[in-house]
Short mmCIF file of C-alpha atoms and ligand atoms in Angstrom, two decimals:
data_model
loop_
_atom_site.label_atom_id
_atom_site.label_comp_id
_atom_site.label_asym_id
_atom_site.label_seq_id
_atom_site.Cartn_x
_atom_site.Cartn_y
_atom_site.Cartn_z
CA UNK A 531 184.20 -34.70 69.01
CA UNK A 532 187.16 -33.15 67.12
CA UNK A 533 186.70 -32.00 63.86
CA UNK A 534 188.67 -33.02 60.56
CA UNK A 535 191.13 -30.17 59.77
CA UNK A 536 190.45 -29.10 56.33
CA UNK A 537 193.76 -28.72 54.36
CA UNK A 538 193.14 -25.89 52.00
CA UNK A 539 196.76 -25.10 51.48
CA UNK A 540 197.25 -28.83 50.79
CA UNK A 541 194.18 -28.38 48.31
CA UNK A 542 195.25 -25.22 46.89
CA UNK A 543 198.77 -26.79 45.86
CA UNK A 544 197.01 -29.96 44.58
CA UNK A 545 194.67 -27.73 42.33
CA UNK A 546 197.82 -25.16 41.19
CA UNK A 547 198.92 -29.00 40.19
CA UNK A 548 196.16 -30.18 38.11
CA UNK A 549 196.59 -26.61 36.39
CA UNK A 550 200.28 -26.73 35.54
CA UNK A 551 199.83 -30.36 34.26
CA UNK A 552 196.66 -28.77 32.01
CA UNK A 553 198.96 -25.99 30.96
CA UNK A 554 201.52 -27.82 29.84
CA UNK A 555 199.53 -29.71 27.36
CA UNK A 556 197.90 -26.92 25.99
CA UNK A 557 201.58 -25.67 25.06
CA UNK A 558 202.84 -28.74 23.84
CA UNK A 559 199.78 -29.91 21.80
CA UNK A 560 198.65 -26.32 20.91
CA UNK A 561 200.91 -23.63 21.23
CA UNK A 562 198.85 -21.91 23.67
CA UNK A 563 200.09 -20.23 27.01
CA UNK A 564 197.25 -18.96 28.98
CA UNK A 565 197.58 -15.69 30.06
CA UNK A 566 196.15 -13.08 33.26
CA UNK A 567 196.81 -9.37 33.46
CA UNK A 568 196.02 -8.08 36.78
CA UNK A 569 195.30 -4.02 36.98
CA UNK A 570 195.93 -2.72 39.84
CA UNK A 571 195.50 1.66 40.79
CA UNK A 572 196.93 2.83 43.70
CA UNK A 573 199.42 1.63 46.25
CA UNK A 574 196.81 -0.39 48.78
CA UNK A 575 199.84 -2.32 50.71
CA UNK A 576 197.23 -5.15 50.97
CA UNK A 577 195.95 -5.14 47.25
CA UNK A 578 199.99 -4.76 46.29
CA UNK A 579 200.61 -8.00 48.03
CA UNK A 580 197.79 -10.06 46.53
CA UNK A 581 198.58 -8.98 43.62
CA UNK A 582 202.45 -9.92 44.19
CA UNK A 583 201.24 -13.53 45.01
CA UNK A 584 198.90 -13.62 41.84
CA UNK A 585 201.81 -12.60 39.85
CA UNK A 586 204.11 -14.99 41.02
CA UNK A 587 202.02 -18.01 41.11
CA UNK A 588 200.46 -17.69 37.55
CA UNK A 589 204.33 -17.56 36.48
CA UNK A 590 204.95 -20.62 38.62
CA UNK A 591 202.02 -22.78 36.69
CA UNK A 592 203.35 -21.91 33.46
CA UNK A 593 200.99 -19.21 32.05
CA UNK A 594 201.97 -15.78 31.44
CA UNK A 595 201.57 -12.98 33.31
CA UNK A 596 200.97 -9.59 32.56
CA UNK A 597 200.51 -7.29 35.59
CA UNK A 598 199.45 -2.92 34.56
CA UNK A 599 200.20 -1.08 38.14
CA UNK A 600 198.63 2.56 37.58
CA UNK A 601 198.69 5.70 40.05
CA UNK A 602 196.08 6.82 42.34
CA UNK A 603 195.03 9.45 40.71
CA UNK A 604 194.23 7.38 37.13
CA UNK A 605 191.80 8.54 35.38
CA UNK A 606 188.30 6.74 34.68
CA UNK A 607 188.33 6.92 31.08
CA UNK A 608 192.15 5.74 31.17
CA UNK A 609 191.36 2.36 32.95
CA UNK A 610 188.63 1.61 31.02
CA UNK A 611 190.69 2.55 27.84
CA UNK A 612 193.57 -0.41 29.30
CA UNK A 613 190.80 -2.98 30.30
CA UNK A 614 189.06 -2.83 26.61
CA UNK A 615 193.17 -2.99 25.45
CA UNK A 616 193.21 -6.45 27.46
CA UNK A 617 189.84 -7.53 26.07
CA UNK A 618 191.04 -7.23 22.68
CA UNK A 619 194.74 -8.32 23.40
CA UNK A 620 194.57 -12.43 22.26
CA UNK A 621 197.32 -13.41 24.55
CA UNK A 622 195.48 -12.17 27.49
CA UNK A 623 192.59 -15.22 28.61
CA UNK A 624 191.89 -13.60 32.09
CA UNK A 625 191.65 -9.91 33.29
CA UNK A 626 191.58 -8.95 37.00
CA UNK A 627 191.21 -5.52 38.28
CA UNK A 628 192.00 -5.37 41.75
CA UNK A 629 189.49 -3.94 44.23
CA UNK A 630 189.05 -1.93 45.76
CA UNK A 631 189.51 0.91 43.51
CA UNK A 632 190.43 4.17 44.43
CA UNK A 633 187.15 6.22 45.77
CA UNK A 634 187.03 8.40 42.50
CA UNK A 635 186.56 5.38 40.22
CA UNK A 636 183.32 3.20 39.50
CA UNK A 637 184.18 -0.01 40.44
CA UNK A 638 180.83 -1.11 38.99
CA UNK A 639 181.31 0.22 35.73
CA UNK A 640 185.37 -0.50 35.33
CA UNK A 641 184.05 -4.43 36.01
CA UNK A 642 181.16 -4.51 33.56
CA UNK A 643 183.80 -3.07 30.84
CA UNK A 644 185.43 -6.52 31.00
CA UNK A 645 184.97 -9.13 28.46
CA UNK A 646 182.66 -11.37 30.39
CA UNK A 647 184.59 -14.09 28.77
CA UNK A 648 187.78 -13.08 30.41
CA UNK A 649 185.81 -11.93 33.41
CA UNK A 650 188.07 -14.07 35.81
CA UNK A 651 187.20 -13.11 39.50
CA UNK A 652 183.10 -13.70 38.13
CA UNK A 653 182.29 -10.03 39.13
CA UNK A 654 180.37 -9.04 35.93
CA UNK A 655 176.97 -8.64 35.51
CA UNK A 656 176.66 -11.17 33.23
CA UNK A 657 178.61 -13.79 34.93
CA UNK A 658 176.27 -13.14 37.92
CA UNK A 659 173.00 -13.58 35.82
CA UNK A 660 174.70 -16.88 33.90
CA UNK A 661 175.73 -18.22 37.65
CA UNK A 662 172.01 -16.99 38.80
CA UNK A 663 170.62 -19.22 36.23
CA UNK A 664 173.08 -22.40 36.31
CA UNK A 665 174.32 -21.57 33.07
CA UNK A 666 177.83 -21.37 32.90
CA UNK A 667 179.68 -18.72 33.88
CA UNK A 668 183.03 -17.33 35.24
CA UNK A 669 182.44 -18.17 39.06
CA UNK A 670 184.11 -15.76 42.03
CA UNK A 671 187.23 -17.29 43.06
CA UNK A 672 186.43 -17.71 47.05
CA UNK A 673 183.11 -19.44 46.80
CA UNK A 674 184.58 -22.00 43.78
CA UNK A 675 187.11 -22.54 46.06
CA UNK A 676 185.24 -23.48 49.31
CA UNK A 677 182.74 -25.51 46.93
CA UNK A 678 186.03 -27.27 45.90
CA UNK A 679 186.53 -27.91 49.65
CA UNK A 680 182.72 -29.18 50.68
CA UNK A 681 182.85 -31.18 47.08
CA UNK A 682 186.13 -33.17 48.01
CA UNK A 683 185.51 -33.46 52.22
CA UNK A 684 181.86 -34.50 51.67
CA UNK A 685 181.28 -36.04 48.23
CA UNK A 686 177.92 -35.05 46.93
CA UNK A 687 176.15 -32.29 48.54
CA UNK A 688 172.69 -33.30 47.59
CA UNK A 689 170.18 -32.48 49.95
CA UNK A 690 172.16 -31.10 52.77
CA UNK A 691 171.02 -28.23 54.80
CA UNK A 692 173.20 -25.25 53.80
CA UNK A 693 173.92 -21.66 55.81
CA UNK A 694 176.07 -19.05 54.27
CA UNK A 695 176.51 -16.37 56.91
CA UNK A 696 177.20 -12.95 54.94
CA UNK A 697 175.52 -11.99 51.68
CA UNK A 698 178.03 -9.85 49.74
CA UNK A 699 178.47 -9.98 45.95
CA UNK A 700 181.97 -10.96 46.31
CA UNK A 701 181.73 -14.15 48.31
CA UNK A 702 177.93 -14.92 50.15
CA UNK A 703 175.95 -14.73 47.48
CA UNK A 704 177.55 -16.68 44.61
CA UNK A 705 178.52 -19.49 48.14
CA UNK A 706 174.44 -19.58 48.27
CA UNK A 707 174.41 -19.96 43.88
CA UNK A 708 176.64 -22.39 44.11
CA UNK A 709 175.26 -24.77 46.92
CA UNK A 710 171.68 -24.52 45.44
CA UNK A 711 173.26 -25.71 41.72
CA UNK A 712 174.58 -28.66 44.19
CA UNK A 713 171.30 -29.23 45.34
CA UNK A 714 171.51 -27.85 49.01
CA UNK A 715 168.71 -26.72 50.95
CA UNK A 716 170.18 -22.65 50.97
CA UNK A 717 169.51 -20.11 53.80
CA UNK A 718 171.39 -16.72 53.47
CA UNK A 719 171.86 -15.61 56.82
CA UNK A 720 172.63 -11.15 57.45
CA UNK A 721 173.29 -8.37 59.96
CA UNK A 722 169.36 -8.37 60.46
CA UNK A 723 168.73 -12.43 60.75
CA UNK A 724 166.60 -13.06 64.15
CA UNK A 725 168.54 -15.71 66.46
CA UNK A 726 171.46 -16.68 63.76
CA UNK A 727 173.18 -19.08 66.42
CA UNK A 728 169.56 -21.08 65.77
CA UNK A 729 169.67 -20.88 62.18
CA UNK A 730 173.12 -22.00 62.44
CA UNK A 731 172.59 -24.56 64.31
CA UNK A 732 170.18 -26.37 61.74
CA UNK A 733 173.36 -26.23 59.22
CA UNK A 734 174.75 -29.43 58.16
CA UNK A 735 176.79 -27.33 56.17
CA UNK A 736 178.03 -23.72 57.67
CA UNK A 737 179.76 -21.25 55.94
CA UNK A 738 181.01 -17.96 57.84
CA UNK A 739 182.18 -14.92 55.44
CA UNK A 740 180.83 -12.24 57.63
CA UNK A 741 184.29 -10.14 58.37
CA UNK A 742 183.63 -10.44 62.60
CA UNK A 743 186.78 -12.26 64.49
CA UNK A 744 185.60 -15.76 65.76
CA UNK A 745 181.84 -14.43 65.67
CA UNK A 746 180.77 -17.80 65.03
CA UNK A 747 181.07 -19.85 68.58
CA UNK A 748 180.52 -23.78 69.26
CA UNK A 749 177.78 -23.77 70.62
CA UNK A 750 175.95 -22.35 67.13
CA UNK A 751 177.30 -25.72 65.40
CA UNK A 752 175.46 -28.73 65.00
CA UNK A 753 177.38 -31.87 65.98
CA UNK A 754 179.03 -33.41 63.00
CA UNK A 755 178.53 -30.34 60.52
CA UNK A 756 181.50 -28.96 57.98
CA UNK A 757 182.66 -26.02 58.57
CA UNK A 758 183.89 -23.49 56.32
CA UNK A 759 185.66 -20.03 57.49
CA UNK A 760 185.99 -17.11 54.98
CA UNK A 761 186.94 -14.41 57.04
CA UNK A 762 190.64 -13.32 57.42
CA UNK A 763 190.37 -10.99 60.68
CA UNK A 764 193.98 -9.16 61.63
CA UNK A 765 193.48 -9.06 65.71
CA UNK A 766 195.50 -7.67 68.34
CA UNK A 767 196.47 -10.49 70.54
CA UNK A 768 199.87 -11.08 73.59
CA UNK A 769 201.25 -7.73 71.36
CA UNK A 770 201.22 -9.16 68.24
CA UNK A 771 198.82 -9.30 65.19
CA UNK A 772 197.45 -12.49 64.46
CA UNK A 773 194.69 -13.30 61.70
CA UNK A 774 192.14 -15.32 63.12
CA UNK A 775 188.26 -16.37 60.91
CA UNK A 776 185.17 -15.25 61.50
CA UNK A 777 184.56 -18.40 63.34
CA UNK A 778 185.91 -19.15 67.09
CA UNK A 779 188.04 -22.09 65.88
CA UNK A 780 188.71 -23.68 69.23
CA UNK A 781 184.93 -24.10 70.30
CA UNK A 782 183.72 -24.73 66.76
CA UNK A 783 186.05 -27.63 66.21
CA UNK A 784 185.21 -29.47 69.47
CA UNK A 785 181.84 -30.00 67.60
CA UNK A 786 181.93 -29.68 63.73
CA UNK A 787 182.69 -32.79 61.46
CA UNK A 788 185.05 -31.02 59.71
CA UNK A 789 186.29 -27.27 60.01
CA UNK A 790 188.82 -24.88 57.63
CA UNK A 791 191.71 -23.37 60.09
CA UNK A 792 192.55 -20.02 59.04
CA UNK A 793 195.00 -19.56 58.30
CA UNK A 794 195.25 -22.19 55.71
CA UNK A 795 191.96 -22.66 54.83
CA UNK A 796 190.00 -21.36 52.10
CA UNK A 797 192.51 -18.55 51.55
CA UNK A 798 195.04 -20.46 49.72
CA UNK A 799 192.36 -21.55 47.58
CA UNK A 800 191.51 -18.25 46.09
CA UNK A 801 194.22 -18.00 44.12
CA UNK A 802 194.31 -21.24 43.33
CA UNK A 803 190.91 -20.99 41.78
CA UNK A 804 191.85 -17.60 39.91
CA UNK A 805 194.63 -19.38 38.11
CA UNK A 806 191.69 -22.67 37.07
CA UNK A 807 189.79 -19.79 35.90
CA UNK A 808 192.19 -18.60 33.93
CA UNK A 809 192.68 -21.67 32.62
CA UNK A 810 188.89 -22.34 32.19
CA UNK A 811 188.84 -19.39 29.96
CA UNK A 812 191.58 -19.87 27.81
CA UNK A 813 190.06 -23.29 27.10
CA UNK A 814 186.56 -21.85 26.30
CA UNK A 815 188.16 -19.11 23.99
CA UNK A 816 190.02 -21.62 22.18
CA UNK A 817 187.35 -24.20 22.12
CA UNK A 818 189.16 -26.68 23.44
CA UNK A 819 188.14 -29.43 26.33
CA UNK A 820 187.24 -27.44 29.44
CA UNK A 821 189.70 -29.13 32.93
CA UNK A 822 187.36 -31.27 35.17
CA UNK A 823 187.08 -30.72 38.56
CA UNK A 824 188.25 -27.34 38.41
CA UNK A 825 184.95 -25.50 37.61
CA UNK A 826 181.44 -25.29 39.14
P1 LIG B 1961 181.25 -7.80 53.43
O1 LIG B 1961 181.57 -6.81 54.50
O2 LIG B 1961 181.03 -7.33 52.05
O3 LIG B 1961 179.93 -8.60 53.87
C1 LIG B 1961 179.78 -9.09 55.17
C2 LIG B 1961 178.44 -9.73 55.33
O4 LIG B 1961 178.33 -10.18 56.68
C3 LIG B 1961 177.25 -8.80 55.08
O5 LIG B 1961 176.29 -9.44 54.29
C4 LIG B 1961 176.73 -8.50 56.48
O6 LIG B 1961 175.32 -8.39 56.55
C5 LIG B 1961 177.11 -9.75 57.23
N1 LIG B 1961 177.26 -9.46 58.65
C6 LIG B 1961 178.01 -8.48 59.22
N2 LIG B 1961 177.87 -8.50 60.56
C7 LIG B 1961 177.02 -9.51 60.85
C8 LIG B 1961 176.47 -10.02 62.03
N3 LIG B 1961 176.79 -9.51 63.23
N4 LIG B 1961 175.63 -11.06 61.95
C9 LIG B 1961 175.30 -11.60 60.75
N5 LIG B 1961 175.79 -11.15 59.57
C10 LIG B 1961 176.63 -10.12 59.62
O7 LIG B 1961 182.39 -8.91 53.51
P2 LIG B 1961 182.93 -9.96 52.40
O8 LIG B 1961 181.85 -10.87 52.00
O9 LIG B 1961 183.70 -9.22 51.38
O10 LIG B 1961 184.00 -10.74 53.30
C11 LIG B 1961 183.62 -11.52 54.41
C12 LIG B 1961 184.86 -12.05 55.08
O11 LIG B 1961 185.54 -12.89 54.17
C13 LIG B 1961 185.87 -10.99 55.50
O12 LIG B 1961 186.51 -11.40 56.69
C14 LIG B 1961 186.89 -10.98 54.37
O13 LIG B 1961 188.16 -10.56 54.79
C15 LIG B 1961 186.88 -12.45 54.01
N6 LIG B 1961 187.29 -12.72 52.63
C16 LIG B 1961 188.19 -13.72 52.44
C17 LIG B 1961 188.60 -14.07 51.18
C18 LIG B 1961 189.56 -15.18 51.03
O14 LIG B 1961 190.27 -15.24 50.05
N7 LIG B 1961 189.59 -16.14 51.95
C19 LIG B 1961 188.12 -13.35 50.00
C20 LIG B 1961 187.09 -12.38 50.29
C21 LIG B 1961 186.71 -12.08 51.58
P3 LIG B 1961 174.51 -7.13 55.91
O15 LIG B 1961 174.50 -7.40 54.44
O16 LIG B 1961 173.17 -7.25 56.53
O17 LIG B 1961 175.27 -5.91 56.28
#
């Protein structure tokens, strides 16, 4: 068998789509421009380039963007002070900090300052405890977007056997939240799972965000599952860097169904998701007609 190739840059452009289409009503038949201010403190050469591509793509969908770049050395008290700024700011509908934060900040604490409402990456408490409890919330970027992928490859999800390898706050467990609210059978597989390539195996629906190049092999797939690969690995390969997932693509897809390449796969779709957020909450604040399809 050879797996499906899911598109997520395809996706991702299709969704960016939907949003500038959304956008531009809002303007014309409201006056409203959504907006996202992204904080970034320090000079992370990764974090300055996602935050480059946020920037530029929230322009490109019509919304405006307002981007706060402080030193290093900012003080606690001073971040907060901006992020309770942007909460009360009305032209601002989505606030980002960028993580990770330099080591003399509280990431925890900076996050929980934002107005859950504008809370678009989902990190705040409460928009964990309103995901936790299928209420609606602000849901992570990463996991909406490779729910986005599963929904449109596989239709309903309803009673398929789900694995999310990797149980971090940022991406496994809201993927495990959001497959249960679409009525998947859930494991959460960690570092300290006995014989993951078995629990794997029993996964009509795998998804790897474990941050271990091509960990996942073929032989750990069942025949006919979806795959979906978080991880964006940077690996030393012929002299040259290459980003590879945490899944080994080449066995995997001689098995799976279906199976996201990286790169190309869920990646694009973060962003892609950030900017539907934004839009999400710009709708909710102005109680207007949330866009379908691009939530949870
Ligand atoms: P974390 O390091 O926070 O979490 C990794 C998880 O994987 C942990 O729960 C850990 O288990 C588990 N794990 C580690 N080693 C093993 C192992 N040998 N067997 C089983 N489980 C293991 O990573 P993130 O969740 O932040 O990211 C995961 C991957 O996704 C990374 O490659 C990251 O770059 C990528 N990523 C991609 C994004 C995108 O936009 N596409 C966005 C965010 C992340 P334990 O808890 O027991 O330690």
């Amino acid at each position: 068998m050879t797996a499906t190739i899911i598109d997520g840059k395809a996706f991702a452009e299709k969704v960016r789509g939907q949003v500038a289409a959304h956008v531009a009503r809002l303007k014309a038949d409201h006056g409203i421009t959504p907006g996202l201010a992204v904080v970034l403190v320090g000079e992370d050469p990764a974090s300055q380039v996602y935050v480059r591509s946020k920037g530029k793509q929230t322009v490109e969908v019509g919304m405006a963007s307002f981007e706060h770049k402080l030193p290093a050395d900012t003080a606690e008290a001073d971040l907060v002070a901006l992020v309770q700024r942007l909460n009360a700011d009305p032209e601002v509908h989505g606030i980002l900090v960028q993580l990770p934060l330099p080591s003399h900040l509280n990431s925890d604490l900076v996050i929980n300052t934002i107005d859950p409402a504008k809370d678009v990456d989902g990190f705040h408490i409460s928009n964990v405890g309103l995901l936790g409890t299928g209420q609606k919330a602000m849901v992570p970027c990463t996991p909406l977007g490779c729910l986005m992928l599963l929904r449109d490859h596989l239709g309903s999800l309803s009673g398929l056997n789900a694995v999310v390898v990797g149980r971090s706050n940022i991406v496994g467990k809201p993927m495990a939240q959001l497959l249960l609210g679409d009525s998947c059978t859930v494991t959460i597989a960690h570092s300290r799972t006995k014989d993951l390539p078995a629990v794997c195996r029993a996964a009509d629906i795998l998804v790897a965000a474990v941050g271990r190049p091509e960990m996942v092999k073929g032989d750990w797939v069942k025949p006919g599952a979806t795959v979906i690969d978080v991880g964006i690995n940077r690996v030393e390969r012929d002299g040259k860097t290459k980003l590879v997932g945490d899944v080994d693509f080449a066995s995997a897809a001689a098995v799976a169904g279906a199976i996201t390449p990286v790169p190309g796969g869920v990646g694009p779709m973060t962003i892609a998701c950030l900017l539907a957020n934004t839009l999400t909450a710009c709708c909710r604040a102005n109680g207007l007609a949330e866009p379908e399809g691009l939530t949870a």
